[in-house]
Tab-separated table of C-alpha atoms and ligand atoms in Angstrom:
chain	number	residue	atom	x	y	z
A	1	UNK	CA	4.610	86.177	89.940
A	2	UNK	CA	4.429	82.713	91.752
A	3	UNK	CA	7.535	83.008	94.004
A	4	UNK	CA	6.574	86.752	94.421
A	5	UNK	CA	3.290	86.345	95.772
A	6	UNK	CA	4.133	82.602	97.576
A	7	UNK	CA	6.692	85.009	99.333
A	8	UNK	CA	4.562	87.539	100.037
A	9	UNK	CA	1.542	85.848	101.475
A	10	UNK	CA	3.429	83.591	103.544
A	11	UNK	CA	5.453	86.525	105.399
A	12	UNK	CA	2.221	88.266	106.469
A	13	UNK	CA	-1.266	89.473	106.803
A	14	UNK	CA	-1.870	91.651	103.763
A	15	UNK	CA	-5.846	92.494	104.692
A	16	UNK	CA	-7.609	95.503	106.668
A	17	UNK	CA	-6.106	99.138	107.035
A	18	UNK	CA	-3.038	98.499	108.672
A	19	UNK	CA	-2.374	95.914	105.509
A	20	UNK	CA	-2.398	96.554	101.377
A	21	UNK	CA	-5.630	95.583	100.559
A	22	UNK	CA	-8.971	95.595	102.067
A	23	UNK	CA	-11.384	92.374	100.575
A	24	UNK	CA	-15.240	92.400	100.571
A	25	UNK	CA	-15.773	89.840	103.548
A	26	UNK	CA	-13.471	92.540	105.617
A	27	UNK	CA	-15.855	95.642	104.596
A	28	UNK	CA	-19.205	93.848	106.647
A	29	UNK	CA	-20.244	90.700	107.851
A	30	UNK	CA	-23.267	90.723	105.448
A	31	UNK	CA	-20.804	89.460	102.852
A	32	UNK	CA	-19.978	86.167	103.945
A	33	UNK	CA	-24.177	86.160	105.467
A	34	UNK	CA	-25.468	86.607	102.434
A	35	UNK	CA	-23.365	83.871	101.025
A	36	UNK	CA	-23.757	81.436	103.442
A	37	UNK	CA	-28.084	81.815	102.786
A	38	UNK	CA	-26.904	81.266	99.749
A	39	UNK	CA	-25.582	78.073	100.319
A	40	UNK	CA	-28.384	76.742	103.003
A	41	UNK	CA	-30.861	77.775	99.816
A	42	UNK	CA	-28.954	75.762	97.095
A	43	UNK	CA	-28.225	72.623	99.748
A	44	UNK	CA	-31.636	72.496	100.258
A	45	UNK	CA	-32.786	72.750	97.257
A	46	UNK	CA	-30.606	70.125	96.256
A	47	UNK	CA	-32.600	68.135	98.711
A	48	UNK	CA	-30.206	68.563	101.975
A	49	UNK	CA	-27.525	65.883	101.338
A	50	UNK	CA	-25.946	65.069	104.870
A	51	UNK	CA	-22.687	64.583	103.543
A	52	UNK	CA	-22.166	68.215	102.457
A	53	UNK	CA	-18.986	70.256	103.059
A	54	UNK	CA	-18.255	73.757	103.169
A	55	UNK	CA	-14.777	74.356	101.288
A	56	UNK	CA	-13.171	77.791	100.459
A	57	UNK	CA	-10.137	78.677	98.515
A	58	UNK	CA	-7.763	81.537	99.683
A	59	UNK	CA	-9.997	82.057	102.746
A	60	UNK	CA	-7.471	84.972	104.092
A	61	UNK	CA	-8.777	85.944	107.701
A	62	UNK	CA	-11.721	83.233	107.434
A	63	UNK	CA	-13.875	86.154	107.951
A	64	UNK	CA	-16.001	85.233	104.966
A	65	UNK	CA	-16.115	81.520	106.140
A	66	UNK	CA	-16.597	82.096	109.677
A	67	UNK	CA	-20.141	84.733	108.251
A	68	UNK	CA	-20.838	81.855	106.386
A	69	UNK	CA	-20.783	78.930	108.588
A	70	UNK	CA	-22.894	81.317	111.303
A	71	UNK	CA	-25.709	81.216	109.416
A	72	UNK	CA	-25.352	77.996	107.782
A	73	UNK	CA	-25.694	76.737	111.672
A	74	UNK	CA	-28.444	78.846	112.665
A	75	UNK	CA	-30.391	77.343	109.121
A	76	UNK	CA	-29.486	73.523	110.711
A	77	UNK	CA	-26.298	73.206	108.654
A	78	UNK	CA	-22.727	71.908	110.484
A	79	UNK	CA	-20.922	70.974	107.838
A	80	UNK	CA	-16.951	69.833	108.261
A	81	UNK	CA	-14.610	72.591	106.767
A	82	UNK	CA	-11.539	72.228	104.544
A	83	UNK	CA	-9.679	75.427	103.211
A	84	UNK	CA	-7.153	75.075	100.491
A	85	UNK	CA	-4.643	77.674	101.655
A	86	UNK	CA	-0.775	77.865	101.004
A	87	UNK	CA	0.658	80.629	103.507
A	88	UNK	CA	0.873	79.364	106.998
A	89	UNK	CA	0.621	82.503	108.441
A	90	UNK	CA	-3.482	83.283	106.741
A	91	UNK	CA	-3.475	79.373	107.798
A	92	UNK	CA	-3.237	80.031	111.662
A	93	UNK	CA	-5.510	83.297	111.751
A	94	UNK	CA	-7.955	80.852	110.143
A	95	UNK	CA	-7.805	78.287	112.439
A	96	UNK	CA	-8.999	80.957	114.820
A	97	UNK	CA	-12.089	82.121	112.608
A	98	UNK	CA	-12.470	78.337	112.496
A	99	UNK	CA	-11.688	76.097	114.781
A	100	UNK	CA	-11.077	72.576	113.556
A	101	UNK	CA	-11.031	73.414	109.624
A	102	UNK	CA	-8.542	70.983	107.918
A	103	UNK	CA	-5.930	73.097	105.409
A	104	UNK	CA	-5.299	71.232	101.841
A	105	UNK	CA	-2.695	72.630	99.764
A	106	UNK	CA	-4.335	72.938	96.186
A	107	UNK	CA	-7.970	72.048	95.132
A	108	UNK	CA	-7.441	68.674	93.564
A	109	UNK	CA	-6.638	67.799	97.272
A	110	UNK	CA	-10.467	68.453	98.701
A	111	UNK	CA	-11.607	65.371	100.158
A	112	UNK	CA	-13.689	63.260	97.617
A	113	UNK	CA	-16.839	62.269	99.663
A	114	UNK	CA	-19.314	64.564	99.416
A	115	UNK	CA	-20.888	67.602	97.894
A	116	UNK	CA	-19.312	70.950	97.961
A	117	UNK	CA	-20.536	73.936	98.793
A	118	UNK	CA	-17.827	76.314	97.791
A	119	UNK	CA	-16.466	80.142	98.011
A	120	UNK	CA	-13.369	81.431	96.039
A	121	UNK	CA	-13.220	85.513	96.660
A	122	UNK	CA	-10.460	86.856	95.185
A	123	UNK	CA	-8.891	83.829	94.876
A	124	UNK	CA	-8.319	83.394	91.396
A	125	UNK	CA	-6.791	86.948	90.619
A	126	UNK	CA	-3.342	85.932	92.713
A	127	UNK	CA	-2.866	83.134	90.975
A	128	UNK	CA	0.142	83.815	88.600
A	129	UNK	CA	-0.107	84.634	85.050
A	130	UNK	CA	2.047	85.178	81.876
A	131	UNK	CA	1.639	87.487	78.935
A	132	UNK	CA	2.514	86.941	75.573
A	133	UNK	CA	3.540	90.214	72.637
A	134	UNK	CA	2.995	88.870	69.466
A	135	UNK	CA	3.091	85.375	70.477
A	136	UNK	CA	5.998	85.424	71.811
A	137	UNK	CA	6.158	85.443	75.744
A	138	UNK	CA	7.186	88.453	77.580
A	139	UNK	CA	8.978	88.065	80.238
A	140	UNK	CA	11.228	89.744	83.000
A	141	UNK	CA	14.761	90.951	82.928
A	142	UNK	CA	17.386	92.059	85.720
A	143	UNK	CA	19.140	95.521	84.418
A	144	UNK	CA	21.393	97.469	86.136
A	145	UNK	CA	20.465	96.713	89.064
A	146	UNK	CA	16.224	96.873	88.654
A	147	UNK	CA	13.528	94.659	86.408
A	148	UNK	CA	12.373	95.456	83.030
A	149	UNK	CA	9.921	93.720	80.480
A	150	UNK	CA	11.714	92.426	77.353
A	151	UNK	CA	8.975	93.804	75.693
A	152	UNK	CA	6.459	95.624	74.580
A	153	UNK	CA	2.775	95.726	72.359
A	154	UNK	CA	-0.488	94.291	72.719
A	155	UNK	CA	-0.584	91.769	75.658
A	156	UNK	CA	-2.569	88.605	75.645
A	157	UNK	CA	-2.681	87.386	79.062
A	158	UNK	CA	-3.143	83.524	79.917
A	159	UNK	CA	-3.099	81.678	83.419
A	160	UNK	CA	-2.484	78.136	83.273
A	161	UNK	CA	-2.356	78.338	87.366
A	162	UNK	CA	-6.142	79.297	87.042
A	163	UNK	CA	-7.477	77.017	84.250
A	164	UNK	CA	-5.787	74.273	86.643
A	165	UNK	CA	-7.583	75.269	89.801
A	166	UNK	CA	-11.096	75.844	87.921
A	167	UNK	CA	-10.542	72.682	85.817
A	168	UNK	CA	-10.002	70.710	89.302
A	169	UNK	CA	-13.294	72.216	90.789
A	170	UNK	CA	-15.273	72.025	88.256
A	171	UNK	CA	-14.388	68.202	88.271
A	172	UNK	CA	-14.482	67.830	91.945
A	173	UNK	CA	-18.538	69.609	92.110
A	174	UNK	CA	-19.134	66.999	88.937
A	175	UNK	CA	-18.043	64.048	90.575
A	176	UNK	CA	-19.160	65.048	94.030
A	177	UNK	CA	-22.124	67.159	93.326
A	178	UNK	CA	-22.387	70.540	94.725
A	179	UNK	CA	-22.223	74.512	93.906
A	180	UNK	CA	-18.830	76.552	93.687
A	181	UNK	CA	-19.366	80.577	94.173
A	182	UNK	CA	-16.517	82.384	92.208
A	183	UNK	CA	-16.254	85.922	92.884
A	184	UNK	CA	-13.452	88.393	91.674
A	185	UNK	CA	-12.454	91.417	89.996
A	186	UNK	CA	-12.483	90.784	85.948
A	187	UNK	CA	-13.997	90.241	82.681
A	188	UNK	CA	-17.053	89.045	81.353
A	189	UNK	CA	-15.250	88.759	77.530
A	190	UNK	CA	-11.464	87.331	76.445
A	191	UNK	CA	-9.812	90.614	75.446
A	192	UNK	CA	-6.632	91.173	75.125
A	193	UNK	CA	-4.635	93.740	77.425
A	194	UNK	CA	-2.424	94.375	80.113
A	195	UNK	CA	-3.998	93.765	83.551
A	196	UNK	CA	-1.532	92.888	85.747
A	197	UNK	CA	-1.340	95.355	88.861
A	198	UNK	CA	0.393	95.768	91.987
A	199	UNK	CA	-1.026	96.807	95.113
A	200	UNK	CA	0.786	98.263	98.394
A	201	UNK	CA	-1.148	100.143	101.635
A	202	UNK	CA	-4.163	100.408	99.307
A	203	UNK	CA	-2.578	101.917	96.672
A	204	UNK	CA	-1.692	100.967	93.337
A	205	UNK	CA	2.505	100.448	92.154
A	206	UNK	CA	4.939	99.983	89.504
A	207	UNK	CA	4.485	96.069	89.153
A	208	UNK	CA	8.449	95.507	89.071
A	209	UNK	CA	8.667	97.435	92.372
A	210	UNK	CA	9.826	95.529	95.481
A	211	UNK	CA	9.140	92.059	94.630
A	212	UNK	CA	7.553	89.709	96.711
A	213	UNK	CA	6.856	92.689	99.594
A	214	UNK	CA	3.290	93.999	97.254
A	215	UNK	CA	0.347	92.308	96.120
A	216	UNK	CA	0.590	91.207	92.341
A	217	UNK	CA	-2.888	90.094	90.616
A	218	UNK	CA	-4.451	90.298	87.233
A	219	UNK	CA	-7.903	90.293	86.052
A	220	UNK	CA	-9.859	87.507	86.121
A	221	UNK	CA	-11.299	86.441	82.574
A	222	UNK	CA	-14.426	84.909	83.497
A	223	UNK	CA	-15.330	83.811	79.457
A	224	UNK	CA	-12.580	81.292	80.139
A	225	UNK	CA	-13.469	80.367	83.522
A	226	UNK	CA	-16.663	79.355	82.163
A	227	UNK	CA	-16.211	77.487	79.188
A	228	UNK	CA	-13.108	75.127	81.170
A	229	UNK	CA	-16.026	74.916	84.024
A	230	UNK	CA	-18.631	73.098	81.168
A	231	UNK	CA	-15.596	71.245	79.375
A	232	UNK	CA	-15.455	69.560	82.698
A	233	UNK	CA	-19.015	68.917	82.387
A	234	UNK	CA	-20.065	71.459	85.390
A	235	UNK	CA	-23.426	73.919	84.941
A	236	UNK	CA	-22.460	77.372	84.954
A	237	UNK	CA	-24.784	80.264	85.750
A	238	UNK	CA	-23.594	84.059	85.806
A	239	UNK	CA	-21.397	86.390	85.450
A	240	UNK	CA	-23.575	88.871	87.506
A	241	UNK	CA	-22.124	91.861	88.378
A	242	UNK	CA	-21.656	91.689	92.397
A	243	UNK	CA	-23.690	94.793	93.771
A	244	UNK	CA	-27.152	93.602	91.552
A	245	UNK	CA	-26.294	89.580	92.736
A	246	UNK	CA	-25.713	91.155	96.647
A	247	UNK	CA	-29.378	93.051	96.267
A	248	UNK	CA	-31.467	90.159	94.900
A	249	UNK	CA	-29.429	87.962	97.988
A	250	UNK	CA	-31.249	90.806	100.064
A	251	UNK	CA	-28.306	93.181	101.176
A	252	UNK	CA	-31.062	96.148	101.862
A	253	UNK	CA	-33.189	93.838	104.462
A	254	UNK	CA	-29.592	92.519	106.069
A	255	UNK	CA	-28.317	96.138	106.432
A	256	UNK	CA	-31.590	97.181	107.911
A	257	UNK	CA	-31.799	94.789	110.674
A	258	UNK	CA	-28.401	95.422	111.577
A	259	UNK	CA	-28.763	99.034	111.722
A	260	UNK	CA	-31.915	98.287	113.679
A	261	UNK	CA	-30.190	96.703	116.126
A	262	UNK	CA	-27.017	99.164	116.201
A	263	UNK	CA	-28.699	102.450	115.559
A	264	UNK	CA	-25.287	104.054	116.537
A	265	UNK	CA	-23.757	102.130	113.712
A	266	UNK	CA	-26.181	102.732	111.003
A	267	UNK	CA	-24.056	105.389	108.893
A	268	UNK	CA	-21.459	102.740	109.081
A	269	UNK	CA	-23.442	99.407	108.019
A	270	UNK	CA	-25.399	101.704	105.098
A	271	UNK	CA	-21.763	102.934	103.733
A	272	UNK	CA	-20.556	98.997	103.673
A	273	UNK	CA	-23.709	98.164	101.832
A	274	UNK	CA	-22.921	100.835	99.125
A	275	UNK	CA	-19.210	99.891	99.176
A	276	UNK	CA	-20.102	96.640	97.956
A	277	UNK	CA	-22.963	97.601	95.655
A	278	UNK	CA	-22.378	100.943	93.951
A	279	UNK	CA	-21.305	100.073	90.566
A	280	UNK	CA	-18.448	103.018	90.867
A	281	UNK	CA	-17.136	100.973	93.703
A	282	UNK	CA	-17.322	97.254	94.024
A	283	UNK	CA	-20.270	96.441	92.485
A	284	UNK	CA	-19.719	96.545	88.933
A	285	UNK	CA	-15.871	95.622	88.551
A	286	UNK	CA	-16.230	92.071	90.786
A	287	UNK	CA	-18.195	89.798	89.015
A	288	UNK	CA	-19.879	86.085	90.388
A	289	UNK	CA	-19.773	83.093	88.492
A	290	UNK	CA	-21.539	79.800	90.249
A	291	UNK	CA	-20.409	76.677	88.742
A	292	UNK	CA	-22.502	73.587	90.008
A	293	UNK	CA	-23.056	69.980	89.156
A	294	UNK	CA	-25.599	68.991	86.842
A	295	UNK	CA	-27.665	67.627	89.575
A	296	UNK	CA	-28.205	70.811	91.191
A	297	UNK	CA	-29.993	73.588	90.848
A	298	UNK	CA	-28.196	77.169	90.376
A	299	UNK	CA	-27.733	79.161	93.352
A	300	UNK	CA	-29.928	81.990	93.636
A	301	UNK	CA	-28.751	85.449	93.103
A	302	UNK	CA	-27.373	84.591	89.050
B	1	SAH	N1	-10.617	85.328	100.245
B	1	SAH	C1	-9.989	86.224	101.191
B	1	SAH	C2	-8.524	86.543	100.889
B	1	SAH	C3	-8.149	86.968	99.503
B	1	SAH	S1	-6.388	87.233	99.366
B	1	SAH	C4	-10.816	87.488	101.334
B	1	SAH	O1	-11.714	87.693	100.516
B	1	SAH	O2	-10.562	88.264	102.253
B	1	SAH	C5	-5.847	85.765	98.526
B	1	SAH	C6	-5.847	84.509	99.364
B	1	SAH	O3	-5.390	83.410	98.543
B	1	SAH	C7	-4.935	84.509	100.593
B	1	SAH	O4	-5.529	83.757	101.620
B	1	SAH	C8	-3.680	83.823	100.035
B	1	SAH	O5	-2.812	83.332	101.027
B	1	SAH	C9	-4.287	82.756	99.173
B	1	SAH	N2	-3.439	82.236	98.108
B	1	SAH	C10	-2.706	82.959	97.213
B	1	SAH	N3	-2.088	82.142	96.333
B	1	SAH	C11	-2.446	80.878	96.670
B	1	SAH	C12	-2.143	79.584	96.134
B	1	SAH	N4	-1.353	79.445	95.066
B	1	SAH	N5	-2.692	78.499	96.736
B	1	SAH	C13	-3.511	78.643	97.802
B	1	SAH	N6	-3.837	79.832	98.345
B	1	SAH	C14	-3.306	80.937	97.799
């Protein structure tokens, strides 16, 4: 799943119609808006620190970052940028959502002098997993020619990839002080099942079809995510479910001043809005997890 989706990312641009898969920040600007109020809100509250910085794992496009970092600026925030991104073809299109942003390779690279104020949207769910039948792993075998699974049964999935990235921000907002938004598709309980999927042109497929050339993910199990978050000695606030978190953020009065001033685009802006909120659509399935130093205050919205 690792060399498959390293491959995969770094050979194009997966996102928007002409792509696989289509992420919230790509439906409507008043994604990465609302999240960057967010921010201003918390950083304030936190009583402004100067030496904040505005980090963002897997920031695809930088769509979400460059919504953001708008209205951070028009609240009287600059703050330097750093993106922890692998694929150096997302790594140029961000560069052009945002000029001067400095690329790390992994979290536990983010620079070490100052807060955080930090996005991960669907970040976590391409990070690679493995599942384990009856305690024994399962894993992947070449037969005549295609891939199988060596077996089947009730699958317990685990992602050391993941605990690894969350354990290394949850660390980093400890030390450093700050808030960490995590927002994906997943669980609010450790269950077991099988929840690795593939996606290709916005449809789902066979898993072991045409590796490295479709989007593999899994679910995000946000229990976990939690309880490594406070092990490292981080606050955590949420799950909320993203289409409740997106109204008390204030998605109605966003999508109403934008309509107001695009009337010709209002059908548009009010079928983003539901896209993201309805809880058949995004809303219910993508869930928001905020995992903050002790020292601040939880962001608002959980
Ligand atoms: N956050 C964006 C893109 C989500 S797609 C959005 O909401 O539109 C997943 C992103 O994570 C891509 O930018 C991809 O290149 C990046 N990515 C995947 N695996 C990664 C890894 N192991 N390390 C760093 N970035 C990774």
């Amino acid at each position: 799943m690792a060399a498959c989706n390293d491959y995969y990312y770094a050979t194009r641009d997966p996102l928007g119609g002409a792509g696989d898969f289509t992420t919230a920040p790509e439906i409507s600007q008043m994604f990465g808006e609302l999240i960057g109020a967010a921010l201003v809100d918390v950083w304030r509250r936190a009583g402004a620190p100067a030496s904040v910085r505005y980090a963002e794992l897997g920031p695809g496009r930088g769509t979400l970052a460059a919504d953001a970092l708008r209205v951070m600026r028009s609240a009287g925030l600059s703050p330097p940028v750093h993106l922890v991104e692998t694929s150096p073809v997302l790594r140029q299109t961000q560069l052009e959502a945002v000029p001067g942003a400095v690329h790390h390779d992994r979290v536990g690279d983010l620079p070490g002098d100052g807060p955080l104020l930090l996005v991960a949207n669907e970040f976590l769910d391409a990070l690679p997993i493995r599942q384990h039948v009856g305690g024994v792993e399962r894993h992947v075998e070449a037969i005549g020619g295609g891939l199988a699974f060596d077996r089947d049964g009730t699958i317990v999935e685990s992602s050391p990839a993941r605990d690894e990235a969350v354990q290394a921000l949850a660390e980093g907002v400890v030390a450093l002080g700050g808030a960490a938004l995590i927002i994906d598709y997943g669980h609010v309980r450790t269950a077991p099942g099988d929840t690795l999927q593939a996606v290709k042109k916005h449809g789902f497929a066979p898993v072991l079809d045409r590796p490295g050339e479709q989007d593999l993910t899994s679910h995000v199990d946000f229990e976990r995510v939690a309880s490594i978050a406070r092990e490292a000695g981080a606050f955590v606030s949420g799950p909320a479910e993203q289409g409740p978190w997106l109204e008390r953020l204030g998605i109605q009065a966003r999508a109403r001043v934008l309509a107001n001033a695009a009337p010709q685009r209002a059908g548009e802006i009010e079928d983003a809005r539901a896209r993201l909120c309805r809880p058949d659509q995004m809303g219910s399935l993508f869930k928001v997890l905020a995992i903050h130093s002790p020292e601040w205050p939880k962001p608002a919205g959980l």
